[in-house]
Every structure is written in C-alpha cells, then in structure tokens.
Short mmCIF file of C-alpha atoms in Angstrom, two decimals:
data_model
loop_
_atom_site.label_atom_id
_atom_site.label_comp_id
_atom_site.label_asym_id
_atom_site.label_seq_id
_atom_site.Cartn_x
_atom_site.Cartn_y
_atom_site.Cartn_z
CA MET I 221 -3.18 -12.35 -5.80
CA ALA I 222 0.39 -11.28 -6.33
CA ALA I 223 1.95 -9.00 -8.90
CA MET I 224 5.55 -9.63 -9.85
CA PRO I 225 7.82 -6.93 -11.30
CA SER I 226 10.32 -8.11 -13.85
CA LEU I 227 13.74 -8.77 -12.39
CA HIS I 228 14.84 -12.35 -12.16
CA SER I 229 17.29 -11.88 -9.32
CA SER I 230 16.75 -9.99 -6.08
CA SER I 231 20.46 -9.66 -5.38
CA PRO I 232 21.54 -6.13 -4.39
CA ASN I 233 24.54 -6.52 -6.68
CA GLN I 234 22.43 -7.49 -9.69
CA THR I 235 23.50 -5.58 -12.80
CA HIS I 236 19.86 -5.19 -13.88
CA MET I 237 19.03 -3.10 -10.85
CA PRO I 238 19.10 0.28 -12.69
CA ILE I 239 16.47 -1.05 -15.13
CA PHE I 240 14.21 -1.89 -12.21
CA THR I 241 14.92 1.37 -10.44
CA TYR I 242 14.01 3.79 -13.20
CA HIS I 243 11.45 1.96 -15.33
CA SER I 244 9.67 -0.99 -13.73
CA SER I 245 9.27 0.60 -10.30
CA ILE I 246 7.09 3.52 -11.39
CA PHE I 247 5.02 1.18 -13.57
CA PHE I 248 4.03 -1.34 -10.91
CA LEU I 249 3.69 1.23 -8.14
CA CYS I 250 1.27 3.23 -10.28
CA LEU I 251 -0.58 0.02 -11.04
CA LEU I 252 -0.88 -0.81 -7.35
CA PHE I 253 -2.02 2.76 -6.66
CA HIS I 254 -4.81 2.39 -9.22
CA LEU I 255 -5.73 -1.08 -8.01
CA ILE I 256 -6.28 0.23 -4.50
CA SER I 257 -8.28 3.11 -5.94
CA ILE I 258 -10.50 0.75 -7.94
CA VAL I 259 -11.26 -1.83 -5.26
CA ALA I 260 -11.21 0.34 -2.15
CA SER I 261 -11.68 3.98 -3.08
CA ALA I 262 -14.81 5.98 -3.64
CA HIS I 263 -13.24 7.34 -6.82
CA PHE I 264 -11.59 5.79 -9.86
CA TYR I 265 -8.44 7.34 -11.28
CA SER I 266 -7.03 7.11 -14.76
CA ASP I 267 -3.30 7.52 -15.14
CA VAL I 268 -3.49 11.30 -15.55
CA GLU I 269 -6.98 12.46 -14.65
CA ASP I 270 -10.06 11.42 -12.72
CA MET I 271 -13.61 10.99 -14.04
CA GLU I 272 -14.25 14.75 -13.85
CA GLY I 273 -11.15 15.55 -15.88
CA ILE I 274 -9.15 16.87 -12.92
CA LYS I 275 -5.44 16.21 -13.22
CA ILE I 276 -4.09 13.76 -10.66
CA ASP I 277 -0.50 14.07 -9.49
CA LEU I 278 0.96 10.56 -9.15
CA PHE I 279 3.90 11.97 -7.19
CA PRO I 280 6.81 10.17 -8.87
CA GLU I 281 9.03 11.38 -6.04
CA VAL I 282 7.00 9.05 -3.78
CA LEU I 283 6.05 6.20 -6.10
CA ARG I 284 9.50 5.97 -7.64
CA ASP I 285 12.29 7.91 -5.97
CA GLU I 286 11.29 7.48 -2.33
CA ALA I 287 10.23 3.85 -2.84
CA VAL I 288 13.62 2.95 -4.31
CA ALA I 289 15.42 4.83 -1.53
CA ARG I 290 13.42 2.92 1.08
CA LEU I 291 14.24 -0.42 -0.53
CA ASN I 292 17.91 0.48 -0.39
CA GLU I 293 17.57 1.63 3.22
CA LEU I 294 15.92 -1.62 4.29
CA GLY I 295 18.57 -3.52 2.36
CA LYS I 296 21.23 -2.08 4.66
CA ILE I 297 19.55 -3.28 7.86
CA SER I 298 21.28 -6.59 8.47
CA ASP I 299 22.55 -8.72 11.33
CA THR I 300 25.68 -9.52 9.33
CA ASP I 301 28.31 -7.34 7.71
CA GLY I 302 28.89 -7.90 4.01
CA TYR I 303 25.51 -9.36 3.07
CA LEU I 304 21.83 -9.08 3.97
CA GLU I 305 20.55 -11.36 6.71
CA ARG I 306 17.50 -10.46 8.80
CA THR I 307 15.92 -13.38 10.63
CA TYR I 308 12.88 -13.60 12.87
CA MET I 309 12.94 -11.15 15.81
CA SER I 310 16.68 -10.52 15.45
CA PRO I 311 18.11 -7.07 16.29
CA ALA I 312 18.06 -6.14 12.59
CA SER I 313 14.50 -7.39 12.28
CA ILE I 314 13.39 -5.18 15.16
CA ARG I 315 15.12 -2.16 13.60
CA ALA I 316 13.41 -2.88 10.28
CA SER I 317 10.04 -3.27 12.04
CA ASN I 318 10.41 0.11 13.74
CA LEU I 319 11.39 1.76 10.47
CA ILE I 320 8.43 0.25 8.60
CA ARG I 321 6.05 1.24 11.38
CA GLY I 322 7.26 4.82 11.06
CA TRP I 323 6.60 4.73 7.31
CA MET I 324 3.10 3.41 7.99
CA GLU I 325 2.38 6.30 10.34
CA GLU I 326 3.77 8.74 7.78
CA ALA I 327 1.26 7.33 5.27
CA GLY I 328 -1.58 8.12 7.68
CA LEU I 329 -2.16 4.60 9.01
CA ARG I 330 -2.97 3.44 12.53
CA THR I 331 -0.21 1.04 13.54
CA TRP I 332 0.46 -1.79 15.96
CA VAL I 333 2.67 -4.86 16.40
CA ASP I 334 0.88 -8.12 17.16
CA LEU I 335 1.94 -10.98 19.42
CA MET I 336 3.92 -12.72 16.66
CA GLY I 337 5.83 -9.58 15.75
CA ASN I 338 3.86 -8.75 12.59
CA VAL I 339 3.68 -5.00 11.93
CA HIS I 340 0.25 -3.67 10.92
CA GLY I 341 -0.87 -0.36 9.45
CA ARG I 342 -4.57 0.20 8.84
CA VAL I 343 -6.96 2.87 7.61
CA GLU I 344 -10.68 2.31 8.18
CA GLY I 345 -12.02 4.49 5.38
CA MET I 346 -15.67 5.50 5.21
CA ASN I 347 -17.15 2.11 6.08
CA THR I 348 -15.51 0.49 9.10
CA SER I 349 -17.82 -2.52 8.92
CA ALA I 350 -16.85 -3.43 5.35
CA LYS I 351 -14.50 -6.31 4.62
CA ALA I 352 -10.86 -5.22 4.60
CA LEU I 353 -8.37 -5.34 1.76
CA LEU I 354 -5.06 -6.72 3.06
CA ILE I 355 -1.75 -5.89 1.38
CA GLY I 356 1.69 -6.98 2.47
CA SER I 357 4.76 -9.16 2.40
CA HIS I 358 7.51 -10.35 4.75
CA LEU I 359 10.26 -8.30 6.39
CA ASP I 360 12.58 -11.21 7.23
CA THR I 361 15.15 -12.54 4.75
CA VAL I 362 17.12 -15.61 3.84
CA ILE I 363 20.88 -15.64 4.39
CA ASP I 364 22.65 -13.47 1.80
CA ALA I 365 19.34 -12.11 0.54
CA GLY I 366 18.42 -9.63 -2.16
CA ILE I 367 16.93 -6.29 -1.21
CA PHE I 368 13.64 -6.75 -3.10
CA ASP I 369 12.47 -10.08 -1.67
CA GLY I 370 9.64 -9.26 0.74
CA ALA I 371 10.54 -5.60 1.19
CA LEU I 372 9.14 -4.74 -2.24
CA GLY I 373 5.60 -5.75 -1.26
CA ILE I 374 5.70 -3.66 1.90
CA VAL I 375 7.26 -0.53 0.42
CA SER I 376 5.06 -0.48 -2.69
CA ALA I 377 1.87 -0.73 -0.63
CA LEU I 378 2.92 2.09 1.69
CA SER I 379 3.96 4.28 -1.25
CA ALA I 380 0.56 3.85 -2.90
CA LEU I 381 -1.32 4.65 0.31
CA LYS I 382 0.93 7.63 1.00
CA VAL I 383 -0.05 9.14 -2.35
CA LEU I 384 -3.73 8.60 -1.54
CA ASN I 385 -3.12 10.37 1.76
CA ILE I 386 -1.34 13.29 0.08
CA ASN I 387 -4.21 13.60 -2.39
CA GLY I 388 -6.73 13.67 0.47
CA GLN I 389 -8.31 10.36 -0.61
CA LEU I 390 -7.14 8.03 2.16
CA GLY I 391 -10.13 8.76 4.38
CA LYS I 392 -12.51 8.31 1.44
CA LEU I 393 -11.75 4.62 0.91
CA ARG I 394 -14.96 2.62 0.83
CA ARG I 395 -13.44 -0.27 2.77
CA PRO I 396 -10.65 -0.67 5.33
CA VAL I 397 -7.16 -1.25 3.92
CA GLU I 398 -4.49 -2.90 6.04
CA VAL I 399 -0.80 -3.30 5.25
CA ILE I 400 0.97 -6.15 7.05
CA ALA I 401 4.73 -6.62 7.28
CA PHE I 402 4.95 -10.29 8.24
CA SER I 403 7.64 -11.05 10.80
CA ASP I 404 8.62 -14.43 9.37
CA GLU I 405 8.18 -16.16 6.04
CA GLU I 406 11.58 -17.66 5.32
CA GLY I 407 11.84 -19.77 8.48
CA VAL I 408 15.61 -19.39 8.75
CA ARG I 409 15.85 -19.00 12.53
CA PHE I 410 13.39 -21.67 13.68
CA GLN I 411 13.25 -23.82 10.53
CA SER I 412 9.49 -23.29 10.49
CA THR I 413 8.24 -21.14 7.64
CA PHE I 414 5.35 -18.64 7.55
CA LEU I 415 5.20 -18.04 11.30
CA GLY I 416 3.76 -14.56 10.81
CA SER I 417 1.07 -15.23 8.22
CA ALA I 418 0.16 -18.71 9.47
CA ALA I 419 -0.70 -17.26 12.87
CA LEU I 420 -3.10 -14.77 11.29
CA ALA I 421 -4.60 -17.52 9.13
CA GLY I 422 -5.21 -19.62 12.23
CA ILE I 423 -3.30 -22.65 10.92
CA LEU I 424 -0.30 -22.42 13.26
CA PRO I 425 -0.41 -24.87 16.20
CA VAL I 426 0.18 -23.41 19.65
CA SER I 427 2.99 -25.94 20.11
CA VAL I 428 5.09 -23.76 17.80
CA LEU I 429 5.78 -21.50 20.79
CA GLN I 430 8.09 -24.21 22.15
CA ILE I 431 10.22 -24.78 19.06
CA GLN I 432 13.87 -23.82 19.50
CA ASP I 433 16.46 -22.06 17.40
CA LYS I 434 20.00 -23.42 17.05
CA SER I 435 20.94 -21.76 20.36
CA GLY I 436 18.18 -23.61 22.20
CA VAL I 437 16.01 -20.52 22.75
CA THR I 438 12.28 -21.13 22.34
CA LEU I 439 10.10 -18.95 20.16
CA GLN I 440 8.10 -17.92 23.22
CA ASN I 441 11.26 -16.75 25.00
CA VAL I 442 12.41 -14.84 21.91
CA LEU I 443 9.12 -12.95 21.96
CA LYS I 444 9.48 -12.34 25.70
CA GLU I 445 12.97 -10.94 25.17
CA ASN I 446 11.34 -8.39 22.86
CA SER I 447 8.67 -7.43 25.42
CA ILE I 448 5.95 -9.56 23.84
CA GLU I 449 4.13 -11.75 26.34
CA ILE I 450 2.12 -14.45 24.59
CA SER I 451 0.07 -17.22 26.18
CA ASP I 452 -1.78 -20.17 24.71
CA GLU I 453 -5.03 -18.22 25.01
CA SER I 454 -3.79 -15.00 23.41
CA PHE I 455 -2.10 -17.00 20.65
CA PHE I 456 -5.45 -18.15 19.28
CA GLY I 457 -6.68 -14.55 19.29
CA LEU I 458 -4.27 -13.75 16.44
CA LYS I 459 -6.50 -15.47 13.88
CA TYR I 460 -8.28 -13.17 11.44
CA ASP I 461 -11.95 -13.81 10.75
CA PRO I 462 -12.14 -14.83 7.07
CA GLU I 463 -15.51 -13.10 6.83
CA ALA I 464 -13.81 -9.79 7.69
CA VAL I 465 -11.29 -10.01 4.82
CA TRP I 466 -12.22 -8.91 1.30
CA GLY I 467 -8.98 -9.99 -0.35
CA TYR I 468 -5.19 -9.98 -0.26
CA ILE I 469 -2.65 -8.43 -2.65
CA GLU I 470 1.10 -8.95 -2.58
CA VAL I 471 3.65 -7.40 -4.91
CA HIS I 472 6.67 -9.69 -5.11
CA ILE I 473 9.82 -9.81 -7.15
CA GLU I 474 9.84 -12.51 -9.81
CA GLN I 475 12.45 -15.06 -8.81
CA GLY I 476 12.91 -16.35 -12.32
CA PRO I 477 13.72 -15.07 -15.83
CA VAL I 478 10.32 -15.30 -17.56
CA LEU I 479 9.06 -11.70 -17.49
CA GLU I 480 12.42 -10.26 -18.37
CA SER I 481 12.87 -12.73 -21.22
CA VAL I 482 9.56 -11.69 -22.82
CA GLY I 483 10.06 -7.99 -22.14
CA LEU I 484 7.19 -7.50 -19.68
CA PRO I 485 7.54 -5.33 -16.57
CA LEU I 486 4.77 -7.03 -14.59
CA GLY I 487 2.85 -10.29 -14.35
CA VAL I 488 -0.26 -11.30 -12.40
CA VAL I 489 0.03 -14.62 -10.60
CA LYS I 490 -2.83 -17.12 -10.89
CA GLY I 491 -1.19 -19.87 -8.86
CA ILE I 492 1.84 -20.46 -6.67
CA ALA I 493 4.10 -23.42 -5.99
CA GLY I 494 3.35 -25.37 -2.84
CA GLN I 495 5.84 -27.09 -0.58
CA THR I 496 5.67 -30.35 1.31
CA ARG I 497 8.40 -31.17 3.81
CA LEU I 498 8.72 -34.69 5.17
CA LYS I 499 10.91 -36.29 7.81
CA ILE I 500 11.68 -39.93 7.02
CA TYR I 501 13.22 -42.24 9.61
CA PHE I 502 14.92 -45.55 8.76
CA SER I 503 15.57 -48.08 11.50
CA GLY I 504 17.57 -51.29 11.56
CA PRO I 505 21.20 -52.40 11.41
CA ALA I 506 23.44 -50.59 8.96
CA SER I 507 25.02 -52.56 6.14
CA LEU I 508 25.98 -52.23 2.51
CA MET I 509 23.01 -53.32 0.45
CA LEU I 510 25.13 -54.49 -2.47
CA THR I 511 27.10 -56.92 -0.28
CA LEU I 512 24.22 -58.14 1.90
CA GLU I 513 22.13 -60.84 0.30
CA ALA I 514 18.42 -60.22 0.11
CA ASN I 515 17.42 -62.96 2.55
CA TYR I 516 19.55 -61.30 5.27
CA ARG I 517 17.95 -57.90 4.88
CA MET I 518 15.23 -56.69 7.21
CA VAL I 519 13.58 -54.80 4.33
CA ASN I 520 14.26 -55.24 0.65
CA ILE I 521 13.19 -52.01 -1.02
CA PHE I 522 13.40 -53.66 -4.43
CA ASP I 523 10.90 -56.39 -3.60
CA PRO I 524 7.30 -55.65 -4.62
CA PRO I 525 4.83 -55.31 -1.74
CA LEU I 526 2.97 -58.45 -0.74
#
C-alpha cells in the first residue's frame, strides 16, 4: 500500500513547494504516525488524545519542520552540481546512506546495510516472533530528480517512529517495524530497475552481479569497491521470508496532477502501473520497404500469417 501526498511535480524548483511544506506534510506524517500506531502499537491514538484522555504531543517540530529540513538536506546530496543525481552506490548515494542510517539510529532503531546496499532500521517491539511491518522507499534518483521522489517515503517513516520513540511507545509496538531505504529503484546506473527491492523479494537472478555500467564496471565490483563482498551463495540469503512479513507501506509523492486538481492532500493507492521492457532484434538485409517489391522481401510485415 502506498500513500501519495498531493504535489504533482517532485522538482525542487516547483512553485507549489511551500504548499507541501506547511500544509500537506504535517497531514500525511500524522496519518502515517497513526497508521503505525494502529497496526503495530499496543495503543491507539486519536489526533489529540489517547483512549484514556491523555493529551498526546504530535511534535510538529519533528513531523513537519525536521522532516522538511531532512528532505531538503537529502536533496543537496548529489553527484552533479546544478541538479540532483544520485545513482546506485555512487559517492553521493553512500553519503545519503550514511545520513539516513544516522537518522534511523536517532529514532531508536537497530541498523545495518545489506549486501545490495539497502539500509535497514528495525525495532522488534514486544513480540519479536510476530510478522514485521515494512516501511520504506528508494534513496537513489533519476537524473535531474526532484527532492521528494523516494526520499519522502524514508523520511516520513523515520519521523513517525521518532515521535513514537520520544513518547516512549517505540518499545511497546506489538510487532516488529522495519524501515528500508532501498539502494536502487530507478535503474539509472545499470539499466536494471529495482535492484534493492527485487533482491529482498527473491526475484533477482544471481546473474545480475555481472551486469556492467557504462564504464564497464560490474555490479559485483561496484559492491566490492564499497567494502561489500557478495557471493552467489550469500546473494540468495538476501531474500525475505514472505511468512515473516505482515505488510508493506510506502509514502510516495504523486507524480501527476489528480490530487491537487481535486483539492485532496493525500490518496491511498489500490493499484500501480506495471512495466514490461522488451528487446526486439530484426535480422536480414537492409532496404527501403517502399521501393522493394514484396516478392523480394524476406519478411512482409503486411502479409497476414499463413
């Protein structure tokens, strides 16, 4: 499930950014805070008080001010001057990973980086054997990216958990909660999308370790350059057991105008667009079809199949 705040462009220069900063951000961060409380906490919170009538401080300086500051800070971590570009395991990506890991620790989470470069932060709660709630998004970007794409899902999750930690509720969660900052979704560097999440889902073939970027460096060597030694055997150990996962939540910026056009700050996604990428090879002598009579052609694409 993904929740999408209203802002149809994720560009850092977008003129609508102040609207997002001061209105939508506190709304969806509070919503995520309550969602975690409902599905994972031993207590349920209303927006101003709990079931016993005790006032709950939602800490707007964390859920709004600090969250926005962190989005801006991540938006400045780039491999290129003048625009945001942060590709898989690049120097900027490593700096962003270290920063996010520090925020996870500040929120009271146990942290680690896995063999594909995904950054994890986890709290076990009161029942370590319960299925875990996963929350996250990607830390890599496209070329000339907006500051909200991917980063929003990571920052919002950490802000919500930080408030639970401040309120003394983080250790009272009735199931484990894990935040994951996926190392690659966009696929810019290796032209192979979802490297981070596909590895955890167990649908990434081990042959992916030998794909090359435009400089001819393999993915396995890129990991090695960043002190990550991965073998065929350890690669398969990345897969999460589906029986150990309760669900997944991702807050993501809406990359379209719908919510803004209808005046809604948030939407809940029931389905997502899928992608199919094909490589098609044509063989045979080259010629202009319009000047080559049909009986001379090896294949006539206009003829019906036999």
